[in-house]
GROMACS .gro file of C-alpha atoms in nm:
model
  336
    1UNK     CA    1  -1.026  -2.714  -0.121
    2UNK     CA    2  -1.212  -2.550   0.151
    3UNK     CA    3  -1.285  -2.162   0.053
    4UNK     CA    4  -1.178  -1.891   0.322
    5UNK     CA    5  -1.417  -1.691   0.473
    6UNK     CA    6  -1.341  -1.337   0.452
    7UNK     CA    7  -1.467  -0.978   0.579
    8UNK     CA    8  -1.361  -0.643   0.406
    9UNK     CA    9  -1.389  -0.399   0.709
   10UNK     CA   10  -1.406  -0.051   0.621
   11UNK     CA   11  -1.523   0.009   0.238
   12UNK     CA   12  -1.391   0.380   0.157
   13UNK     CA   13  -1.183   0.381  -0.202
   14UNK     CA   14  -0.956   0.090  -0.132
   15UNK     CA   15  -1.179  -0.126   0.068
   16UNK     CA   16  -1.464  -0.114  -0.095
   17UNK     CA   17  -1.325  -0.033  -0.485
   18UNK     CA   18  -1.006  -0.243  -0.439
   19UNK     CA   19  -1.074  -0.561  -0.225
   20UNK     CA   20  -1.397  -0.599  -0.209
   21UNK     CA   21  -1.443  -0.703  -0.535
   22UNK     CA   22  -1.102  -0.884  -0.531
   23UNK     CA   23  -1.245  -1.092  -0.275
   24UNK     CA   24  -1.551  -1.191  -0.476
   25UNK     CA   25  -1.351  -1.255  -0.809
   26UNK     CA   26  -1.110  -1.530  -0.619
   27UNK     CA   27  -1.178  -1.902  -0.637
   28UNK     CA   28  -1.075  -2.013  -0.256
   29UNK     CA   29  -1.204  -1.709  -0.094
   30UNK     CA   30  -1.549  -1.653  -0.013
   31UNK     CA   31  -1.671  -1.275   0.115
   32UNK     CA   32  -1.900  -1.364   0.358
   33UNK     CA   33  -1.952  -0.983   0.455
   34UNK     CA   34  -1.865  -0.655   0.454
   35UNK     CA   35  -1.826  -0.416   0.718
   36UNK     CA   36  -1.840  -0.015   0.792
   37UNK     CA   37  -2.042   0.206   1.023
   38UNK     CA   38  -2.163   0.380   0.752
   39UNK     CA   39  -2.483   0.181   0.669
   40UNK     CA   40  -2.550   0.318   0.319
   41UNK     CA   41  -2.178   0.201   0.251
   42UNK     CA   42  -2.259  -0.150   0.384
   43UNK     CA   43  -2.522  -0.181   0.255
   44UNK     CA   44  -2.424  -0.084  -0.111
   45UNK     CA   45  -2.166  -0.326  -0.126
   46UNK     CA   46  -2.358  -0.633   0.072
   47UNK     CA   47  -2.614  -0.601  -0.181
   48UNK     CA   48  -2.437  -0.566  -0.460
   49UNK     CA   49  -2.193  -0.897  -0.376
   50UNK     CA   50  -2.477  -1.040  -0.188
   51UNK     CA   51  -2.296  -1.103   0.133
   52UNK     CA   52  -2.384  -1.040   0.475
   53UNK     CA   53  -2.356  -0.676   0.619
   54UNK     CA   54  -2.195  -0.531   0.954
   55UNK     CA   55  -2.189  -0.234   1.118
   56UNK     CA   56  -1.920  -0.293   1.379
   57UNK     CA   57  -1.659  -0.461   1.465
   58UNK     CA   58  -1.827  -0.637   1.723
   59UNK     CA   59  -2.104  -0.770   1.529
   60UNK     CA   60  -1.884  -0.927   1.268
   61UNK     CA   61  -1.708  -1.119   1.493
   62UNK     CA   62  -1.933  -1.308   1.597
   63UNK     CA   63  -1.980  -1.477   1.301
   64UNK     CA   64  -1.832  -1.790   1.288
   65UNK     CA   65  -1.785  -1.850   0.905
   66UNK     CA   66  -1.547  -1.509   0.916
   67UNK     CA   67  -1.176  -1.683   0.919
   68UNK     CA   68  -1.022  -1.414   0.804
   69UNK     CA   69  -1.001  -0.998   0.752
   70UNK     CA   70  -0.904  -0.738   0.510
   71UNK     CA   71  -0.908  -0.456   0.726
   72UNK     CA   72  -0.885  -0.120   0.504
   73UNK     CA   73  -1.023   0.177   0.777
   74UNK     CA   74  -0.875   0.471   0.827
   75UNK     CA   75  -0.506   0.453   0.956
   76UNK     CA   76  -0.619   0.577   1.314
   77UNK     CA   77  -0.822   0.270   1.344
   78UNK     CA   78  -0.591   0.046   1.250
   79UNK     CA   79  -0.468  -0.059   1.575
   80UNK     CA   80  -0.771  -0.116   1.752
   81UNK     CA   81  -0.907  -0.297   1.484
   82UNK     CA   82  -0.629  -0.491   1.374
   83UNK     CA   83  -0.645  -0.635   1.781
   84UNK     CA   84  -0.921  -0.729   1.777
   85UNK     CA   85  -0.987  -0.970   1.475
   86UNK     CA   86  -0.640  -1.101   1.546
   87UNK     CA   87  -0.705  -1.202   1.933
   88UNK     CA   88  -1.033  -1.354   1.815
   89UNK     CA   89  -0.791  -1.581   1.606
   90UNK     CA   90  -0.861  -1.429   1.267
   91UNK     CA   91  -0.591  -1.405   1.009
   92UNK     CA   92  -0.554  -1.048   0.880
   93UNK     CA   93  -0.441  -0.837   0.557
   94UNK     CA   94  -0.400  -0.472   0.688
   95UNK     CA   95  -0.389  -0.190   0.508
   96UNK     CA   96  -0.045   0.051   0.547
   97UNK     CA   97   0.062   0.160   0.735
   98UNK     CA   98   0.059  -0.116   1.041
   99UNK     CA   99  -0.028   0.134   1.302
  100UNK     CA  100   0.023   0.528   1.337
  101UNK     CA  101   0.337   0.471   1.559
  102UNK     CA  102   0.573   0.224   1.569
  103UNK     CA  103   0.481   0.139   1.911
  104UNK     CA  104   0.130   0.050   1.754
  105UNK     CA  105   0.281  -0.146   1.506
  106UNK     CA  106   0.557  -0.345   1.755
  107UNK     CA  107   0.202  -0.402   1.959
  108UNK     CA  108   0.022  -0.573   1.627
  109UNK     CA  109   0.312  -0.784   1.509
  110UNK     CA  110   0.361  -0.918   1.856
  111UNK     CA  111  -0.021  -0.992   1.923
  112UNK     CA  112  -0.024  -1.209   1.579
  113UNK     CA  113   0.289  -1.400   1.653
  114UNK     CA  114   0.161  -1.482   2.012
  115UNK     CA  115  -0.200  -1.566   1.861
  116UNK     CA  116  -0.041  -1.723   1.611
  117UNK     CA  117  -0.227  -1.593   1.317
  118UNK     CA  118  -0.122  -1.458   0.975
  119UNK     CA  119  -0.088  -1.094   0.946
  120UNK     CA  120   0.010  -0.998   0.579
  121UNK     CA  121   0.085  -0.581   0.540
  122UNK     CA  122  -0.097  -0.463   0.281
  123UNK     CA  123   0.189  -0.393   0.038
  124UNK     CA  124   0.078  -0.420  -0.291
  125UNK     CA  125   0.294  -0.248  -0.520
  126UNK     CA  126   0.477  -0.576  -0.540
  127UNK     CA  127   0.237  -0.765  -0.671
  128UNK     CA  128   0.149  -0.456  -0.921
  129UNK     CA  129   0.210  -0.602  -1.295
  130UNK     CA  130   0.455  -0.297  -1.415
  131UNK     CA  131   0.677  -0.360  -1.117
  132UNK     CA  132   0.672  -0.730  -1.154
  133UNK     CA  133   0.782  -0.652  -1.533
  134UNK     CA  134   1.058  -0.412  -1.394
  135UNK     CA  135   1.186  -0.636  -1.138
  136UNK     CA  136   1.212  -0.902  -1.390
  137UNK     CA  137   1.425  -0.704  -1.601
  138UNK     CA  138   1.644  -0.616  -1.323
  139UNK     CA  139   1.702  -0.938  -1.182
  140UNK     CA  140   1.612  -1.238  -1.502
  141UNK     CA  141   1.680  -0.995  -1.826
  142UNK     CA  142   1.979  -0.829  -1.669
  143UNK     CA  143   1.918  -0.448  -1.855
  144UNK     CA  144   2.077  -0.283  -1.569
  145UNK     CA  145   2.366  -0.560  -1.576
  146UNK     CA  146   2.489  -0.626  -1.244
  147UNK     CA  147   2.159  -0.357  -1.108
  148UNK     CA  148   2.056  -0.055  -1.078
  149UNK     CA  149   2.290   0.192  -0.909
  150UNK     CA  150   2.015   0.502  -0.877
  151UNK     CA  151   1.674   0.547  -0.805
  152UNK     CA  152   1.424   0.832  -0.910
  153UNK     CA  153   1.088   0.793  -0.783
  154UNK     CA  154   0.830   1.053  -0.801
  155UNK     CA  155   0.474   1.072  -0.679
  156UNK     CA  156   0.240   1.330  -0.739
  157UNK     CA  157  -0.161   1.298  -0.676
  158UNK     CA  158  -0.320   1.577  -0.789
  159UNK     CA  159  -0.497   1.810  -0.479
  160UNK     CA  160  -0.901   1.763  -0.570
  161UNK     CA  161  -0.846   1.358  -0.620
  162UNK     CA  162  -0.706   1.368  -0.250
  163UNK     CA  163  -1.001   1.662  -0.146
  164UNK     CA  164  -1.246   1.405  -0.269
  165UNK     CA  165  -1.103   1.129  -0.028
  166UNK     CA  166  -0.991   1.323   0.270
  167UNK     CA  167  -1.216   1.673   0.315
  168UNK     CA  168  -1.056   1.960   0.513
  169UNK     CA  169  -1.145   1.788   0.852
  170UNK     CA  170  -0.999   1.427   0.757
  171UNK     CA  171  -0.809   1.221   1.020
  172UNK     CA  172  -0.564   1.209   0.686
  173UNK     CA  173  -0.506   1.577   0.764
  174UNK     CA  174  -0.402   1.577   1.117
  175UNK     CA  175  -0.038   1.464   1.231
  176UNK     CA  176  -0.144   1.281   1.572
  177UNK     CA  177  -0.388   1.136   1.453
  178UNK     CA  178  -0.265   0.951   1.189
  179UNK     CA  179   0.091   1.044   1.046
  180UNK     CA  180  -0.011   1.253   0.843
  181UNK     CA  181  -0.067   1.192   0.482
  182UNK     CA  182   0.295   1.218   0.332
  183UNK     CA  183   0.345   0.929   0.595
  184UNK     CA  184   0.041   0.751   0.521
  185UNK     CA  185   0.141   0.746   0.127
  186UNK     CA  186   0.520   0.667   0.154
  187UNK     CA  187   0.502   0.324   0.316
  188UNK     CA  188   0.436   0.170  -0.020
  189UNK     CA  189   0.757   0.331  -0.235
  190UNK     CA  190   0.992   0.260   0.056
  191UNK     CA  191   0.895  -0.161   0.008
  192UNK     CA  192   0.918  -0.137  -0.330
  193UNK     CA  193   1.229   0.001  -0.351
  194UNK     CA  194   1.357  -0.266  -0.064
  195UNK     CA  195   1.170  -0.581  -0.240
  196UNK     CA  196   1.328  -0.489  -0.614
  197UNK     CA  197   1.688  -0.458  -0.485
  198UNK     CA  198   1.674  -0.713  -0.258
  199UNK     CA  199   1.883  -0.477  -0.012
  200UNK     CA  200   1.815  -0.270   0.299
  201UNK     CA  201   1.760   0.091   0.411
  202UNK     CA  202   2.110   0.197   0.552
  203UNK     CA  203   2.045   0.560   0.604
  204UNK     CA  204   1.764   0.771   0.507
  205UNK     CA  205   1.684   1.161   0.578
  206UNK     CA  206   1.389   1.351   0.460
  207UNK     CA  207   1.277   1.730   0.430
  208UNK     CA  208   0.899   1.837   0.379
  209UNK     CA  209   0.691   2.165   0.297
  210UNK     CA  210   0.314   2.176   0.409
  211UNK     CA  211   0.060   2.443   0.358
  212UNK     CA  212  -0.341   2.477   0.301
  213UNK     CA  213  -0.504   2.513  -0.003
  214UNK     CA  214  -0.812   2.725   0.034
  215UNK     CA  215  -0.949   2.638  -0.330
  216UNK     CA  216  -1.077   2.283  -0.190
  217UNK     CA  217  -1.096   2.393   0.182
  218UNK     CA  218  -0.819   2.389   0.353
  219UNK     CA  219  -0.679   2.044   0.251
  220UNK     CA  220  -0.284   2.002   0.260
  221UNK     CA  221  -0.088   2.058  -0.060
  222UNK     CA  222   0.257   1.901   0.093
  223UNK     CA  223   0.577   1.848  -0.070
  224UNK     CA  224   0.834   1.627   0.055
  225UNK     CA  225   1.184   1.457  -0.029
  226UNK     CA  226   1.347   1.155   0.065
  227UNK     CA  227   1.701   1.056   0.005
  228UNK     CA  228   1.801   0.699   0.079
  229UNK     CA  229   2.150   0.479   0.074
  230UNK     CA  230   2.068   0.047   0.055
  231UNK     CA  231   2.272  -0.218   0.186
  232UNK     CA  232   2.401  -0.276  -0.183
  233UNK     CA  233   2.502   0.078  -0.276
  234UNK     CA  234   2.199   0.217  -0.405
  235UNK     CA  235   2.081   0.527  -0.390
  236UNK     CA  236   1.704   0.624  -0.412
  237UNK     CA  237   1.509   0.983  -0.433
  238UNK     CA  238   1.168   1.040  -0.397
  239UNK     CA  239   0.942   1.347  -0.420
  240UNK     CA  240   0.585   1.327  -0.258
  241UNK     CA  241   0.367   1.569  -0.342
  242UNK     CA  242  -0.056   1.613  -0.252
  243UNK     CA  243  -0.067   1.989  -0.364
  244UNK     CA  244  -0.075   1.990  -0.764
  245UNK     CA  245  -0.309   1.991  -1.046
  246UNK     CA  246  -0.476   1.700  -1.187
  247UNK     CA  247  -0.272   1.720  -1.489
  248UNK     CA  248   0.022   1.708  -1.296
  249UNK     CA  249  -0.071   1.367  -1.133
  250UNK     CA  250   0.210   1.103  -1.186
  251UNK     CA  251   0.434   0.835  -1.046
  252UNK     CA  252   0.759   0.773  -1.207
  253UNK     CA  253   1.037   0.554  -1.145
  254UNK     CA  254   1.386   0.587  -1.341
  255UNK     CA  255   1.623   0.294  -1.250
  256UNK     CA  256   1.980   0.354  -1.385
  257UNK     CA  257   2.219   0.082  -1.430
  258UNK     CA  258   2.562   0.032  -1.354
  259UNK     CA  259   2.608  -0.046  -1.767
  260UNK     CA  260   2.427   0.272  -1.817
  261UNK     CA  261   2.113   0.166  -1.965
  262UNK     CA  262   1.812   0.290  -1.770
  263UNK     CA  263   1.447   0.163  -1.706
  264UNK     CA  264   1.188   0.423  -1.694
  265UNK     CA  265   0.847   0.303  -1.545
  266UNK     CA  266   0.600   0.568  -1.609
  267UNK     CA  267   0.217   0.511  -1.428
  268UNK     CA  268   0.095   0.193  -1.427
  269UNK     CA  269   0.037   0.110  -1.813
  270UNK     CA  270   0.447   0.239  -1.967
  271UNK     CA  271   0.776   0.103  -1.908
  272UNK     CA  272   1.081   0.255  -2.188
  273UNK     CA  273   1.412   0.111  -2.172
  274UNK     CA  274   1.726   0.335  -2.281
  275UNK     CA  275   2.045   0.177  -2.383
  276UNK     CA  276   2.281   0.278  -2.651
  277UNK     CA  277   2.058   0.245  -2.905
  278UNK     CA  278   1.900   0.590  -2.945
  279UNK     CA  279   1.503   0.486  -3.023
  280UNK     CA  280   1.401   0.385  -2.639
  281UNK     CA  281   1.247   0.033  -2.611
  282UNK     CA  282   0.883   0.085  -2.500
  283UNK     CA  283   0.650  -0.213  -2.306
  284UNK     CA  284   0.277  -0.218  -2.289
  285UNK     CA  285   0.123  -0.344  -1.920
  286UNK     CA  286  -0.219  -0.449  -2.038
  287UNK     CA  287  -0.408  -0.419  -1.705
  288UNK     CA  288  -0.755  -0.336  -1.559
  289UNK     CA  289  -0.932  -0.322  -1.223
  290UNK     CA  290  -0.794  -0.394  -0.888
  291UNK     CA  291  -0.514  -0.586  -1.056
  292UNK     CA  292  -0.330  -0.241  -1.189
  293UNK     CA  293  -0.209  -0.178  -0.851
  294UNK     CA  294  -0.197  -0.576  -0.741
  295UNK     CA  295  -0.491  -0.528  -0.476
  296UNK     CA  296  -0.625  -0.902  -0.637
  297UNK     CA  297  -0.296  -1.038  -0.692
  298UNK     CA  298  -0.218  -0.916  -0.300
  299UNK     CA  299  -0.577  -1.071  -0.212
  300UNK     CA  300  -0.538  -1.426  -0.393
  301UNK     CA  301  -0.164  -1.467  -0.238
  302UNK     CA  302  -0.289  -1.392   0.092
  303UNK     CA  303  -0.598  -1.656   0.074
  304UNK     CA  304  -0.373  -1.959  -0.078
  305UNK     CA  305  -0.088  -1.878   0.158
  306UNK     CA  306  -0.333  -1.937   0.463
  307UNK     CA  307  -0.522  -2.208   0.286
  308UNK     CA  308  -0.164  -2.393   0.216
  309UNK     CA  309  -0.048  -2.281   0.569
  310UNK     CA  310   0.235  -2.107   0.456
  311UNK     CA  311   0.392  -1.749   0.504
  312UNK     CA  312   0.328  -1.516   0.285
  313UNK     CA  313   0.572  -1.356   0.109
  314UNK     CA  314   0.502  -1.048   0.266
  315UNK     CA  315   0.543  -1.043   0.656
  316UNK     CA  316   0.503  -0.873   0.924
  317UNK     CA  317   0.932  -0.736   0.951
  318UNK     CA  318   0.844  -0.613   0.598
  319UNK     CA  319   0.514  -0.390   0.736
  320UNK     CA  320   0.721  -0.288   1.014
  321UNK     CA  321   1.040  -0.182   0.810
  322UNK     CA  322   0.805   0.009   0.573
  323UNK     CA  323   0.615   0.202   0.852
  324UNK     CA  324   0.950   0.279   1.016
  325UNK     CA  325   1.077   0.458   0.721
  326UNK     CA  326   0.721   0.644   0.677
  327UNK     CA  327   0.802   0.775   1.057
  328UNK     CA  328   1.111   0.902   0.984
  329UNK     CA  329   1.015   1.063   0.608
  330UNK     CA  330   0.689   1.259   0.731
  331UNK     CA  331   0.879   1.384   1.069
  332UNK     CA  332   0.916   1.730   0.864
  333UNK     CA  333   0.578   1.730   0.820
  334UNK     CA  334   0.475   2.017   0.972
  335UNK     CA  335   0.111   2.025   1.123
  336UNK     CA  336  -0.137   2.328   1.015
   0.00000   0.00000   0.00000
């Protein structure tokens, strides 16, 4: 089987840490370069997978061997990015969310459906191994019985792992230019929560807190909460938070059943299952690398989907759906 040629454009923590590497570990795929316009970046990384090296967008598409792109740049780019490779006729895995707007994103979907191109939204916490084990026992073991009737979600990332990545002057930071970061971050819970109940968002409303921390700089220690009714009588919380120690980091997902059991997914690594029996049932995930979050599962279903010419299981309505909810969560977001 022919290999697809593929470009990682822009190699900050997830490009370069997450699917970079996931490129160069999969069979079909072959990473014929790597792209940022930050040179010692591109350079680390095309030296290190021995690949070819790009500085702009430009430049790497001319290259015919590219068939393909896993663009991963900072959400303001996204759009302009995103056009480009897919009006050249390149297939495309882009990072969440789709655009900063939802005009943006209505723009992208269309251009790939009218080039007609794959575009697979980066949503990765599907292919994650603890919430393939979770959806598994919703939906094959039956632990909730007939489902889950409640969702608690929580999501803390400690406020000098997010300095490190975004600095006081970040894009991340500012509203207009990019969302903001408790709408960058929320995309992924919100298709989770859609993909393991197998229902839709009927109503959703959100409140948010936002203030500076001066310890690292003026970076944004938000808070915010999301409340959420699905098409099959669900109902989901989640807390965001960017502004809390690093021993406070976390993200926690309690599932309770309509039997009464619950499933309690703790991290990547724990999942404990209460049912009447009062010792808790507790599962190992045995998991390393850029599978823990399902960046190479995401990777190696997007390469044999195009190589098979099929759709991936993830489309485009699903990227859309996902950044539409993000809009509406981080609208309480106030801008410092």
């Amino acid at each position: 089987m022919k290999k697809l040629g593929m470009v990682v454009v822009g190699l900050g923590f997830v490009g370069g840490q997450a699917h970079a590497p996931s490129v160069n570990k999969i069979k079909n795929a072959e990473l014929v370069a790597v792209c940022d316009m930050n040179d010692k970046l591109a350079t680390k990384y095309s030296e290190k997978y021995g690949c070819k090296k790009y500085l702009s967008v430009k430049d790497a598409l001319k290259d015919p061997a590219i068939d393909a792109a896993i663009i991963a740049v900072p959400t303001p780019f996204h759009y302009a990015v995103a056009m480009d490779f897919i009006k050249a006729g390149k297939h495309v895995l882009l990072e969440m969310p789709l655009g900063v707007n939802m005009a943006q994103t209505n723009k992208i979907i269309a251009a790939a459906k009218k080039a007609k191109v794959t575009l697979m939204p980066s949503l990765n916490f599907r292919f994650a191994p603890i919430y393939q084990r979770v959806k598994e026992m919703i939906t094959k073991e039956k632990v909730l019985g007939k489902g889950p009737v409640a969702i608690h979600y929580r999501e803390y990332i400690s406020a000098n792992l997010l300095a490190a990545q975004w600095p006081p002057n970040s894009w991340a930071w500012d509203k207009k230019k990019s969302g903001g970061p408790l709408f960058t971050l929320s995309v992924w819970s919100i298709d989770l929560f859609r993909w393991l109940l197998g229902a839709e968002i009927v109503q959703l409303h959100s409140v948010a807190e936002n203030h500076k921390l001066a310890k690292y700089g003026g970076t944004h220690g938000y808070m915010g909460y999301a409340i959420a009714e699905f098409s099959d009588g669900t109902i989901v919380s989640a807390q965001y938070s960017g502004g809390v120690s690093q021993d406070q980091t976390v993200v926690t997902m309690e599932l309770v059943g309509e039997n009464t059991n619950m499933i309690n997914a703790i991290d990547t690594h724990t999942i404990k299952v209460m049912a009447d029996d009062p010792k808790e049932t507790v599962y190992k995930v045995d998991v390393s690398g850029p599978r823990v979050w399902g960046h190479y599962q995401e990777v190696e279903h997007f390469v044999d989907s195009i190589l098979k010419g099929k759709q991936p299981q993830i489309t485009p309505e699903d990227g859309r759906i996902a950044t539409e909810a993000g809009v509406k969560i981080a609208r309480m977001y106030r801008q410092l």
